[in-house]
């Protein structure tokens, strides 16, 4: 279940959903917890190389 939440949070943030909204949807007490997912979005080079969850956006 945690993996699904992680994937959902990553995809929401990649689609530029406000981090406060993602925090509420995931039930995180702290915005710092939500912001940890930002590191998985990677850089433009990561996206181009296929190493980012942003790659899975339609």
PDB file of C-alpha atoms in Angstrom:
ATOM      1  CA  UNK A   1       0.000   0.000   0.000  1.00  0.00           C
ATOM      2  CA  UNK A   2       2.835   2.384   0.787  1.00  0.00           C
ATOM      3  CA  UNK A   3       4.251   1.952  -2.718  1.00  0.00           C
ATOM      4  CA  UNK A   4       0.918   3.020  -4.215  1.00  0.00           C
ATOM      5  CA  UNK A   5       0.809   6.118  -2.019  1.00  0.00           C
ATOM      6  CA  UNK A   6       4.385   6.923  -2.955  1.00  0.00           C
ATOM      7  CA  UNK A   7       3.659   6.572  -6.670  1.00  0.00           C
ATOM      8  CA  UNK A   8       0.488   8.637  -6.409  1.00  0.00           C
ATOM      9  CA  UNK A   9       2.247  11.425  -4.503  1.00  0.00           C
ATOM     10  CA  UNK A  10       5.084  11.474  -7.003  1.00  0.00           C
ATOM     11  CA  UNK A  11       2.720  11.663  -9.971  1.00  0.00           C
ATOM     12  CA  UNK A  12       0.578  14.370  -8.380  1.00  0.00           C
ATOM     13  CA  UNK A  13       3.627  16.503  -7.679  1.00  0.00           C
ATOM     14  CA  UNK A  14       4.910  15.888 -11.221  1.00  0.00           C
ATOM     15  CA  UNK A  15       1.580  17.208 -12.486  1.00  0.00           C
ATOM     16  CA  UNK A  16       2.158  20.291 -10.357  1.00  0.00           C
ATOM     17  CA  UNK A  17      -0.548  19.582  -7.759  1.00  0.00           C
ATOM     18  CA  UNK A  18       0.114  21.884  -4.811  1.00  0.00           C
ATOM     19  CA  UNK A  19       2.285  20.159  -2.206  1.00  0.00           C
ATOM     20  CA  UNK A  20      -0.158  21.153   0.551  1.00  0.00           C
ATOM     21  CA  UNK A  21      -2.922  19.347  -1.316  1.00  0.00           C
ATOM     22  CA  UNK A  22      -0.744  16.268  -1.783  1.00  0.00           C
ATOM     23  CA  UNK A  23       0.094  16.425   1.929  1.00  0.00           C
ATOM     24  CA  UNK A  24      -3.613  16.346   2.806  1.00  0.00           C
ATOM     25  CA  UNK A  25      -4.420  13.552   0.345  1.00  0.00           C
ATOM     26  CA  UNK A  26      -1.559  11.400   1.675  1.00  0.00           C
ATOM     27  CA  UNK A  27      -2.291  12.173   5.322  1.00  0.00           C
ATOM     28  CA  UNK A  28       1.191  13.491   6.069  1.00  0.00           C
ATOM     29  CA  UNK A  29       1.431  15.433   9.316  1.00  0.00           C
ATOM     30  CA  UNK A  30       4.365  17.475   8.045  1.00  0.00           C
ATOM     31  CA  UNK A  31       4.933  19.142   4.677  1.00  0.00           C
ATOM     32  CA  UNK A  32       8.546  17.966   5.023  1.00  0.00           C
ATOM     33  CA  UNK A  33       7.337  14.400   4.562  1.00  0.00           C
ATOM     34  CA  UNK A  34       5.541  15.344   1.359  1.00  0.00           C
ATOM     35  CA  UNK A  35       8.505  17.329   0.095  1.00  0.00           C
ATOM     36  CA  UNK A  36      10.664  14.199   0.249  1.00  0.00           C
ATOM     37  CA  UNK A  37       8.840  13.016  -2.855  1.00  0.00           C
ATOM     38  CA  UNK A  38      10.132  16.004  -4.806  1.00  0.00           C
ATOM     39  CA  UNK A  39      13.555  14.377  -5.038  1.00  0.00           C
ATOM     40  CA  UNK A  40      12.033  11.608  -7.142  1.00  0.00           C
ATOM     41  CA  UNK A  41      10.956  14.057  -9.815  1.00  0.00           C
ATOM     42  CA  UNK A  42      14.561  14.490 -10.874  1.00  0.00           C
ATOM     43  CA  UNK A  43      16.022  16.968 -13.281  1.00  0.00           C
ATOM     44  CA  UNK A  44      15.349  17.462 -16.975  1.00  0.00           C
ATOM     45  CA  UNK A  45      18.311  15.178 -17.649  1.00  0.00           C
ATOM     46  CA  UNK A  46      16.768  12.474 -15.462  1.00  0.00           C
ATOM     47  CA  UNK A  47      13.474  12.730 -17.330  1.00  0.00           C
ATOM     48  CA  UNK A  48      15.223  12.529 -20.683  1.00  0.00           C
ATOM     49  CA  UNK A  49      17.145   9.498 -19.500  1.00  0.00           C
ATOM     50  CA  UNK A  50      14.021   7.776 -18.188  1.00  0.00           C
ATOM     51  CA  UNK A  51      15.079   7.880 -14.534  1.00  0.00           C
ATOM     52  CA  UNK A  52      12.193   9.936 -13.182  1.00  0.00           C
ATOM     53  CA  UNK A  53       8.632   9.163 -12.186  1.00  0.00           C
ATOM     54  CA  UNK A  54       7.661  12.136 -14.348  1.00  0.00           C
ATOM     55  CA  UNK A  55       8.302   9.804 -17.268  1.00  0.00           C
ATOM     56  CA  UNK A  56       5.065   7.981 -16.449  1.00  0.00           C
ATOM     57  CA  UNK A  57       2.877  11.026 -16.983  1.00  0.00           C
ATOM     58  CA  UNK A  58       0.574  10.674 -19.991  1.00  0.00           C
TER      59      UNK A  58
END
